[in-house]
Coordinates of C-alpha atoms and ligand atoms in Angstrom, one line a residue:
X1 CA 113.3 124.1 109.5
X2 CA 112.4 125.6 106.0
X3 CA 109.3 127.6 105.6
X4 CA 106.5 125.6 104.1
X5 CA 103.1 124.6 103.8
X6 CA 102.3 120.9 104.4
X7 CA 99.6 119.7 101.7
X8 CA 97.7 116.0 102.2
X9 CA 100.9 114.1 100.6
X10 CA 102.8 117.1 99.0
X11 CA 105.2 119.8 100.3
X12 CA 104.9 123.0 98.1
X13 CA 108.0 125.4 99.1
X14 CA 107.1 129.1 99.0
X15 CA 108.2 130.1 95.1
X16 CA 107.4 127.1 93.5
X17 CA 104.7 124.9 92.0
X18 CA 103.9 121.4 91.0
X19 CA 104.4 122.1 87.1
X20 CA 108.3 122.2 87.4
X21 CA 107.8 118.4 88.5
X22 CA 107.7 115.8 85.5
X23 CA 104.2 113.5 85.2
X24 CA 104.6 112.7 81.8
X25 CA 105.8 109.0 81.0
X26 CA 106.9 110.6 77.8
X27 CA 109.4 112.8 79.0
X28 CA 111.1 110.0 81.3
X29 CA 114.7 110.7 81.1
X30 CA 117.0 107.5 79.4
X31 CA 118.1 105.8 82.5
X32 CA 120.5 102.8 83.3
X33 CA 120.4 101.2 86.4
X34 CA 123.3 100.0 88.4
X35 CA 122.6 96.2 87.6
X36 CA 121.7 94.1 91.0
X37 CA 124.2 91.3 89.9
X38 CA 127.0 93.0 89.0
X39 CA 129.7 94.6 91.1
X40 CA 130.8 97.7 91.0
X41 CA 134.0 96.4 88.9
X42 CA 131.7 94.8 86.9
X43 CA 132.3 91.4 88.1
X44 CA 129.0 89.2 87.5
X45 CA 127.4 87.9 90.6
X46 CA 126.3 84.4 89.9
X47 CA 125.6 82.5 93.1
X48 CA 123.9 83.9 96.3
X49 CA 127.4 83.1 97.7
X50 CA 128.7 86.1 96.1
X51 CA 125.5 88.1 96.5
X52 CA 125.6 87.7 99.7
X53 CA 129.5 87.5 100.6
X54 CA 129.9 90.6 97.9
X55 CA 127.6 92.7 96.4
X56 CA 124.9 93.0 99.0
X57 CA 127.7 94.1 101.7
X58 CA 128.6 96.2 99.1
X59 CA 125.0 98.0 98.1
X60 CA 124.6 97.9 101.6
X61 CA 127.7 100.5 102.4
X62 CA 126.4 102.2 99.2
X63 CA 123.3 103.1 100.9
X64 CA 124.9 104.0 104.1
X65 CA 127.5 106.4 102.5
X66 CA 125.6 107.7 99.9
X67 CA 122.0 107.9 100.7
X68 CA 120.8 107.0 104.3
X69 CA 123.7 107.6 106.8
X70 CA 125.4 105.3 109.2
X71 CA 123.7 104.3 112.6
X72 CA 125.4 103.5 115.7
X73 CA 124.5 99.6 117.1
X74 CA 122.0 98.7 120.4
X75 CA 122.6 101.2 122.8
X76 CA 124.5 99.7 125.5
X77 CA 122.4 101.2 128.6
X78 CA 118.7 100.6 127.1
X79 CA 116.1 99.6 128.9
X80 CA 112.7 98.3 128.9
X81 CA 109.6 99.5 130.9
X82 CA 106.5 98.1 130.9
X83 CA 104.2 101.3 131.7
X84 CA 100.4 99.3 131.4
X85 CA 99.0 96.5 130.7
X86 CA 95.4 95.4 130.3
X87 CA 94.6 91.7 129.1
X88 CA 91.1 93.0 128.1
X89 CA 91.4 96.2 125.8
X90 CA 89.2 96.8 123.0
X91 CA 86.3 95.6 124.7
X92 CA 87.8 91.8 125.0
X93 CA 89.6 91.6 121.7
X94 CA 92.9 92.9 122.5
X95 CA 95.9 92.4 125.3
X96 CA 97.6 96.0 125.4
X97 CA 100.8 96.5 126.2
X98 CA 102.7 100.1 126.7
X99 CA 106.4 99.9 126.4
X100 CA 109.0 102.6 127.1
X101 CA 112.5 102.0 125.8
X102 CA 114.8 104.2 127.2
X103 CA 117.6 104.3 125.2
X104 CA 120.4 105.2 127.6
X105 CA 118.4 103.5 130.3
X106 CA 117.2 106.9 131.8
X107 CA 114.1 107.7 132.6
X108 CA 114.0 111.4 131.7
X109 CA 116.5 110.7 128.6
X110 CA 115.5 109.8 124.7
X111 CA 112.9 107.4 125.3
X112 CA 109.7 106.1 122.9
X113 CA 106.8 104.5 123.9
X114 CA 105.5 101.4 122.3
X115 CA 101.5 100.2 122.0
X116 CA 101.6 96.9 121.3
X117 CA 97.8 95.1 120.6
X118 CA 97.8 90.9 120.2
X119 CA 94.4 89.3 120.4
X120 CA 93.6 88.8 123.4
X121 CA 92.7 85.0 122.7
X122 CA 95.8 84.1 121.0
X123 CA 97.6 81.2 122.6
X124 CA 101.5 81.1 121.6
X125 CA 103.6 83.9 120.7
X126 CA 102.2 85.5 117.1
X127 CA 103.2 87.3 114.1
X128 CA 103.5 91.1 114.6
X129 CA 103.1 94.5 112.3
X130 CA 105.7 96.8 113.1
X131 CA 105.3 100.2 112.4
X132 CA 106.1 103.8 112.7
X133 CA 103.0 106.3 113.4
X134 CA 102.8 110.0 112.2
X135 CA 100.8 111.5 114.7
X136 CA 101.4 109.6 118.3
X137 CA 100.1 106.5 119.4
X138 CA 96.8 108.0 120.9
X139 CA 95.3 108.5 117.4
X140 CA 96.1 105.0 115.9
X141 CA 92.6 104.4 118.1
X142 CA 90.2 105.9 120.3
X143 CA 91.1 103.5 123.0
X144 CA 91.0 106.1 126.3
X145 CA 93.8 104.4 127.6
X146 CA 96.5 104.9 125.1
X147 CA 99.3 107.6 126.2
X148 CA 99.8 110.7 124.7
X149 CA 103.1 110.9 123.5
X150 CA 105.4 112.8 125.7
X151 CA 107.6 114.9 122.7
X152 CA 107.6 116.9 120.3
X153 CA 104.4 116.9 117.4
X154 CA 103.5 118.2 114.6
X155 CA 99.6 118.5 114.8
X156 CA 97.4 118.6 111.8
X157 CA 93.8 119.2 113.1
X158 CA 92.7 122.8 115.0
X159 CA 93.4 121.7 118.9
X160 CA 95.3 117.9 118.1
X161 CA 98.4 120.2 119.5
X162 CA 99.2 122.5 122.0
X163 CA 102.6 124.1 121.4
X164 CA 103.9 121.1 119.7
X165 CA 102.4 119.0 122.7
X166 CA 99.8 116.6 122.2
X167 CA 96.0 116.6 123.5
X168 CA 93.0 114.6 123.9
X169 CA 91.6 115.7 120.8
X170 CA 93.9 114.0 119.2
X171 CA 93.0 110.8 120.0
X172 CA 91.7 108.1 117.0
X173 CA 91.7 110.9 114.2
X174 CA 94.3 108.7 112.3
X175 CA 92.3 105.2 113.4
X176 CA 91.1 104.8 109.9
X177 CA 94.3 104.4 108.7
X178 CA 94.6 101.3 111.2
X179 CA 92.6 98.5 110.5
X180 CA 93.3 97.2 114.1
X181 CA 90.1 94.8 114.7
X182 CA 90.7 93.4 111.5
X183 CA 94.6 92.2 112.5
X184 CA 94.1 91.5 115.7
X185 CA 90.7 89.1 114.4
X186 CA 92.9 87.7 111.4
X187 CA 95.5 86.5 114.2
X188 CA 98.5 89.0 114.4
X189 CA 99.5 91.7 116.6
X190 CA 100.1 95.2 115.8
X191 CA 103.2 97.2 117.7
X192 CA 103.5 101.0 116.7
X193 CA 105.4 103.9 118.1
X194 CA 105.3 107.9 117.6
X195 CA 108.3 108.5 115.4
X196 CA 108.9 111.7 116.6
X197 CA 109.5 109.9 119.3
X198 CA 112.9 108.7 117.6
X199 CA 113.8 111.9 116.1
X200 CA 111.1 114.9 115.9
X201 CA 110.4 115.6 111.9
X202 CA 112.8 118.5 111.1
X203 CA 115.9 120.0 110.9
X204 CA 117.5 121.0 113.7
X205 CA 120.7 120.2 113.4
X206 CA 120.9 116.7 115.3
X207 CA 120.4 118.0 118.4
X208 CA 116.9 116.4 119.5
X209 CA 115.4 113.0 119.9
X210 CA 118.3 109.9 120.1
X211 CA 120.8 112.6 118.1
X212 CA 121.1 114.1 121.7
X213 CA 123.2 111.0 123.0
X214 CA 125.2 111.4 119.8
X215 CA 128.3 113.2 118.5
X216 CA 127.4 114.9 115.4
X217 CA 127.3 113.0 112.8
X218 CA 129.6 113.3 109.8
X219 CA 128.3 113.6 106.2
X220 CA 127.7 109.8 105.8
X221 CA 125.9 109.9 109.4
X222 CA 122.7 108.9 110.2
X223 CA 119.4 111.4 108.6
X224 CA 116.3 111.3 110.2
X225 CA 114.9 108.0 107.7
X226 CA 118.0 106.0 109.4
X227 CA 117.0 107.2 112.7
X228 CA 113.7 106.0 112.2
X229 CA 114.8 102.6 110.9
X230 CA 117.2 102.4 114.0
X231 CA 114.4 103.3 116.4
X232 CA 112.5 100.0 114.5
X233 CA 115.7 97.8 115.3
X234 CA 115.4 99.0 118.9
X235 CA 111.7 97.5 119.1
X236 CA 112.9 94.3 117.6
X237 CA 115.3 94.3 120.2
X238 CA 112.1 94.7 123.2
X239 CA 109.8 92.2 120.8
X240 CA 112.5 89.7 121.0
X241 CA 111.7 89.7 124.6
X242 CA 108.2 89.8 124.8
X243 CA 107.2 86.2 124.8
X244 CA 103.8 86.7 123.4
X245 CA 105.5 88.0 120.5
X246 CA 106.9 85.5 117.4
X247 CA 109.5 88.0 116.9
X248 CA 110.9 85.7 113.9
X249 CA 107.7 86.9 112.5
X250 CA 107.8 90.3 112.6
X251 CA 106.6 92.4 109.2
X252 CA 108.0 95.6 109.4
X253 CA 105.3 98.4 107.5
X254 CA 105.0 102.4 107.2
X255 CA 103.4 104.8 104.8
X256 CA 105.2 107.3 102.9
X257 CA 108.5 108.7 104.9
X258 CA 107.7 106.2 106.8
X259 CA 107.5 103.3 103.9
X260 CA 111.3 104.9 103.3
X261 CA 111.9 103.9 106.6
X262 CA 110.7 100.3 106.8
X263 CA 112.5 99.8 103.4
X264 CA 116.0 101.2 105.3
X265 CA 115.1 99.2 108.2
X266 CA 114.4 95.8 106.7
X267 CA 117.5 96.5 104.3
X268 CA 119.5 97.2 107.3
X269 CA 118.4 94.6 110.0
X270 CA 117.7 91.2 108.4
X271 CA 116.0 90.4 111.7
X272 CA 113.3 91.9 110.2
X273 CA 111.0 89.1 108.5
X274 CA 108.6 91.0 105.6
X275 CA 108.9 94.3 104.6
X276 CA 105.8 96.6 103.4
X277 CA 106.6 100.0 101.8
X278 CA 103.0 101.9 101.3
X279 CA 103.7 104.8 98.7
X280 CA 107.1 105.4 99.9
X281 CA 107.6 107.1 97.1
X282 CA 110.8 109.1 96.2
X283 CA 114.3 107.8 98.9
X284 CA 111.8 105.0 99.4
X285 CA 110.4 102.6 96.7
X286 CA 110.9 104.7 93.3
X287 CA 113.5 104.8 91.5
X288 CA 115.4 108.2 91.4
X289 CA 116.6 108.0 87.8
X290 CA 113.4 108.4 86.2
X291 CA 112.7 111.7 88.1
X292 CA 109.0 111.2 87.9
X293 CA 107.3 113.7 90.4
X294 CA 109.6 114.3 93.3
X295 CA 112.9 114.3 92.6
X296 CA 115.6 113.8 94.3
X297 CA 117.2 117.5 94.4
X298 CA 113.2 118.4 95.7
X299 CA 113.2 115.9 98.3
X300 CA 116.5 117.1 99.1
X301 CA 115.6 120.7 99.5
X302 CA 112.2 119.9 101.5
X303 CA 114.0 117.9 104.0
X304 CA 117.4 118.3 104.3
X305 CA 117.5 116.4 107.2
X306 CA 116.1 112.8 106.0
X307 CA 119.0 111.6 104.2
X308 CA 122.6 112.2 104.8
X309 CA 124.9 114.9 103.4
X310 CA 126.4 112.9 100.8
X311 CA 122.8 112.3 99.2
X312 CA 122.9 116.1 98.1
X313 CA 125.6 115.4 95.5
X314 CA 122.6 113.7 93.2
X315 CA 120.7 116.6 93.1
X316 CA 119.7 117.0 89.2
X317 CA 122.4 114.0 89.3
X318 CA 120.5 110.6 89.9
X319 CA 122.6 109.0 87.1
X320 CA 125.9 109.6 89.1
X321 CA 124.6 107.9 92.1
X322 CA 125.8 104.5 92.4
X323 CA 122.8 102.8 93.6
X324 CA 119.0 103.3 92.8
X325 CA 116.3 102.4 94.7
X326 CA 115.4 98.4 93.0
X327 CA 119.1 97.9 95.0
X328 CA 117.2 99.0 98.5
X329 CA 114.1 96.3 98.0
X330 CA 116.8 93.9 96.5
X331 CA 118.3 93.9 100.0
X332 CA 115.4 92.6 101.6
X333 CA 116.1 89.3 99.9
X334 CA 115.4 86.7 100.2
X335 CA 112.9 88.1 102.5
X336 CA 109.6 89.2 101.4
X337 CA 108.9 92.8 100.7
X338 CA 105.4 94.0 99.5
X339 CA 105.2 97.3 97.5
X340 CA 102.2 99.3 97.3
X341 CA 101.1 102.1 95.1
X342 CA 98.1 104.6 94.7
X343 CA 96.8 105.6 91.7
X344 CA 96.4 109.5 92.7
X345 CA 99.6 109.4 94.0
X346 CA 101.6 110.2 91.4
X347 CA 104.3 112.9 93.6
X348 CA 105.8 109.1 94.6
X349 CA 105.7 108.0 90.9
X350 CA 103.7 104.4 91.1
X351 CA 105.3 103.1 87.8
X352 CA 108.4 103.4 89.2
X353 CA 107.7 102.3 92.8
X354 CA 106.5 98.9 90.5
X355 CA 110.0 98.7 88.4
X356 CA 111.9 98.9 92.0
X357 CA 110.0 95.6 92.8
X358 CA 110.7 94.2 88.8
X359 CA 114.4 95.1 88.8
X360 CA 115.2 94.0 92.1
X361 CA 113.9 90.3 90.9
X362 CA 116.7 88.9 89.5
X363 CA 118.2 88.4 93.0
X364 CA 115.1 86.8 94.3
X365 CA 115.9 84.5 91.4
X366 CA 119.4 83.9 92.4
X367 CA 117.6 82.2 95.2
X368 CA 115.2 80.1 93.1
X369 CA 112.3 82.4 94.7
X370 CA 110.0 84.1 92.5
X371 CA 110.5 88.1 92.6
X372 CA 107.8 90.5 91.3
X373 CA 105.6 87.8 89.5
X374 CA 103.8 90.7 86.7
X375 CA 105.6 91.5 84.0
X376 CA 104.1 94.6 83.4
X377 CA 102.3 97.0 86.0
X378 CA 99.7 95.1 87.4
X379 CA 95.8 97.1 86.7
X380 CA 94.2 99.1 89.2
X381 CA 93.5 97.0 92.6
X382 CA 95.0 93.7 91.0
X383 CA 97.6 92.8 93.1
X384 CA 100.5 90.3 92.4
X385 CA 102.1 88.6 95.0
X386 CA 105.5 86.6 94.7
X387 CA 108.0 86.9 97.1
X388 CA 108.3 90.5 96.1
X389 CA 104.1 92.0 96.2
X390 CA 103.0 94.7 94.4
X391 CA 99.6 96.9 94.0
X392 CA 98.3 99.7 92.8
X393 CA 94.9 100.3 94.3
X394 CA 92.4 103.8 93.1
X395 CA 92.7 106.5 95.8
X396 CA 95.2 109.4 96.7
X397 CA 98.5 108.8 98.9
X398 CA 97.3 107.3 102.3
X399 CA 96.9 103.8 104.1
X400 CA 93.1 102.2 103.7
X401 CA 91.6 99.1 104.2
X402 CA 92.2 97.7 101.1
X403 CA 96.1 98.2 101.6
X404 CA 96.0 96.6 104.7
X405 CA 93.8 93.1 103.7
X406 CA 96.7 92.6 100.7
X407 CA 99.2 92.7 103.3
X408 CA 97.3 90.5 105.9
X409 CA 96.7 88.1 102.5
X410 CA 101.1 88.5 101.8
X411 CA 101.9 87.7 105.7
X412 CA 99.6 85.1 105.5
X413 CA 101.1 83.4 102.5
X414 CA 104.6 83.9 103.7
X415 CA 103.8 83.2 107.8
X416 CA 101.7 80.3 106.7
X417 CA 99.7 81.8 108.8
X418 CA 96.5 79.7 109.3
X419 CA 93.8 82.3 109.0
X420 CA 89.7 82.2 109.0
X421 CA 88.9 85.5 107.0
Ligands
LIG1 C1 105.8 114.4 101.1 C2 107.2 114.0 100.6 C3 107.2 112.5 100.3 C4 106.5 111.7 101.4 C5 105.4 112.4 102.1 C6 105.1 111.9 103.5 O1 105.7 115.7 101.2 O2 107.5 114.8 99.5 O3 108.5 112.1 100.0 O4 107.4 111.2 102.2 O5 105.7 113.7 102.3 O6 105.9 111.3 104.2 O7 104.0 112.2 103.9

């Protein structure tokens, strides 16, 4: 790994400083996009036939070649554990479930752990959030009874880590990123898992986390965002056996890298019903051509290891890459994907986190759905909600409450979840 200091939101490599990065709407560079409904031969796509016989295989293999990296399939071995279970966590809201999936079905292998919460009073299988944590599962909540994670972590807070090991004192400092009463009260379940627990966050040359069971990949193999995405797939694959679980309702959400992720996952694995990208920012929701805070070349040089080899070839090049980012939301459809933005957050360019949603729109129309419903960027904490959501809300880079109650209000609308606020 690179030598650098991690800011709230921000990577600042030794040597350099935020005023080579561009923040002025002025100095945009003149961009076209690759256009959703056209081939690469410039055949027009007119009918979701062809979208979806065509051009989204084909923006598909562009994001796997060029951007994100190739994934193996469902491991063959895997296996599912269920490690505890109380039917009265959270003092009698909440059914907890812990989950290890081994991935090559051993027990001292690559292996993540699941917490899964549903309301305790549900009766049926329900609708499920998805998502990928940053700092292990013990500080989505101060729950006593949630494991520590058993790899690698980065901590943040003085004690939170031992050597890269996790401790009590990490446990709920990231629970107000988690409105977890609130979901579990409006009806759904919420299913997260350490990500490091996939793959731990740097570069190391595909040797840790599920790249141990691997060959090395070649330069259109799998980066760490795929990884990620592929460890998502392989919940999916436990939900869909979990009976209390409506896994054809499952709304697949992460923050920053990880909104990258749930964008690459959803894109990826159609089994995936709603797709939430909160300030994924640059790889993720923005597009690359406008270059508006990071950049692709920056993102690039931070992390070498999130996106494949090939990806480096756009570095001060965005225009030469055949896809932009309004192709990644675009192959959500016609499934819902919800977009969200903060205005403080300007390193993952919320104008053009908005235009991903706009331009990917004509292929939600292909399908007689409306896309992104605003014509223009939609004012501070005014979200518009189609089949493709968007807000911008006040506050820097992060996950609140507010971001969460627009995407209870999205699942909702698109679940037909019947909900009592
Ligand atoms: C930043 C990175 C962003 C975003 C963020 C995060 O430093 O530049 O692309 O992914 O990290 O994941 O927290």
């Amino acid at each position: 790994m690179k030598s650098m200091v991690i800011l709230a939101g921000a990577v600042l490599c030794a040597g350099s400083s935020a005023a080579q990065f561009n923040y002025d709407e002025a100095k945009v560079p003149k961009y076209t996009l690759p256009p959703a409904l056209k081939m690469a031969d410039g055949k027009p796509v007119k009918t979701v036939k062809a979208w979806e016989m065509q051009r989204r295989p084909e923006v598909l293999e562009l994001f796997k070649r060029e951007v994100f990296g190739r994934s193996p399939g469902r491991p063959k071995r895997m296996s599912f554990h269920l490690v505890e279970e109380s039917p009265k966590a959270l003092g009698g809201l909440a059914h907890r479930r812990q989950v290890e999936v081994r991935f090559s079905g051993k027990a001292d292998g690559p292996r993540m752990t699941m917490l899964i919460y549903r309301p305790a009073k549900a009766r049926g299988a329900v609708p499920t959030f998805l998502t990928l944590n940053f700092r292990g599962n013990h500080t989505v909540h101060a729950d006593p009874a949630i494991r520590l994670p058993h790899s690698w972590v980065r901590g943040r807070t003085k004690g939170e880590t031992v050597n890269n090991r996790a401790t009590e004192k990490g446990r709920g400092v990231a629970a107000n990123r988690w409105a977890i009463e609130t979901i579990l009260k409006r009806g759904y379940a919420l299913a997260t898992i350490y990500y490091g627990d996939i793959d731990p966050d740097f570069h190391d040359d595909w040797k840790n986390g599920v790249h141990a069971l691997y060959p090395k990949p070649k330069p259109d193999g799998w980066g760490s965002v795929a990884t990620w995405a592929w460890g998502l797939s392989r919940a999916l694959d436990y939900l869909e056996t979990d009976r209390a679980i409506d896994h054809t309702r499952v709304a697949v959400m992460g923050h920053s890298r990880l909104g990258k992720t749930s964008l690459w996952a959803g894109a990826a694995d159609q089994r995936f019903a709603i797709v939430i990208s909160n300030n994924s920012g640059c790889g993720g929701a923005a597009l690359s051509r406008r270059a508006f805070g990071e950049t692709v070349k920056r993102i690039n040089t931070s992390f070498p290891h999130w996106f494949n080899d090939n990806f480096l070839k756009y570095n001060d090049n965005e225009n030469a890459c055949p896809v932009d980012q309004h192709l990644l939301v675009a192959l959500a459809a016609p499934r819902p994907v919800y977009i969200a933005s903060a205005v403080e957050d300007r390193w993952a360019d919320p104008r053009g986190e908005f235009l991903s949603g706009k331009h990917a729109s004509p292929v939600y129309e292909l399908y007689g759905l409306p896309g992104l419903p605003a014509s223009k960027q939609p004012a501070v904490n005014t979200p518009s909600m189609g089949t493709i959501g968007y807000h911008v809300r006040t506050g820097k880079h992060d996950v609140t409450n507010y971001d969460w109650a627009q995407y209870l209000t999205f699942a909702d609308k698109h679940f037909k979840t019947k909900n009592k606020k």
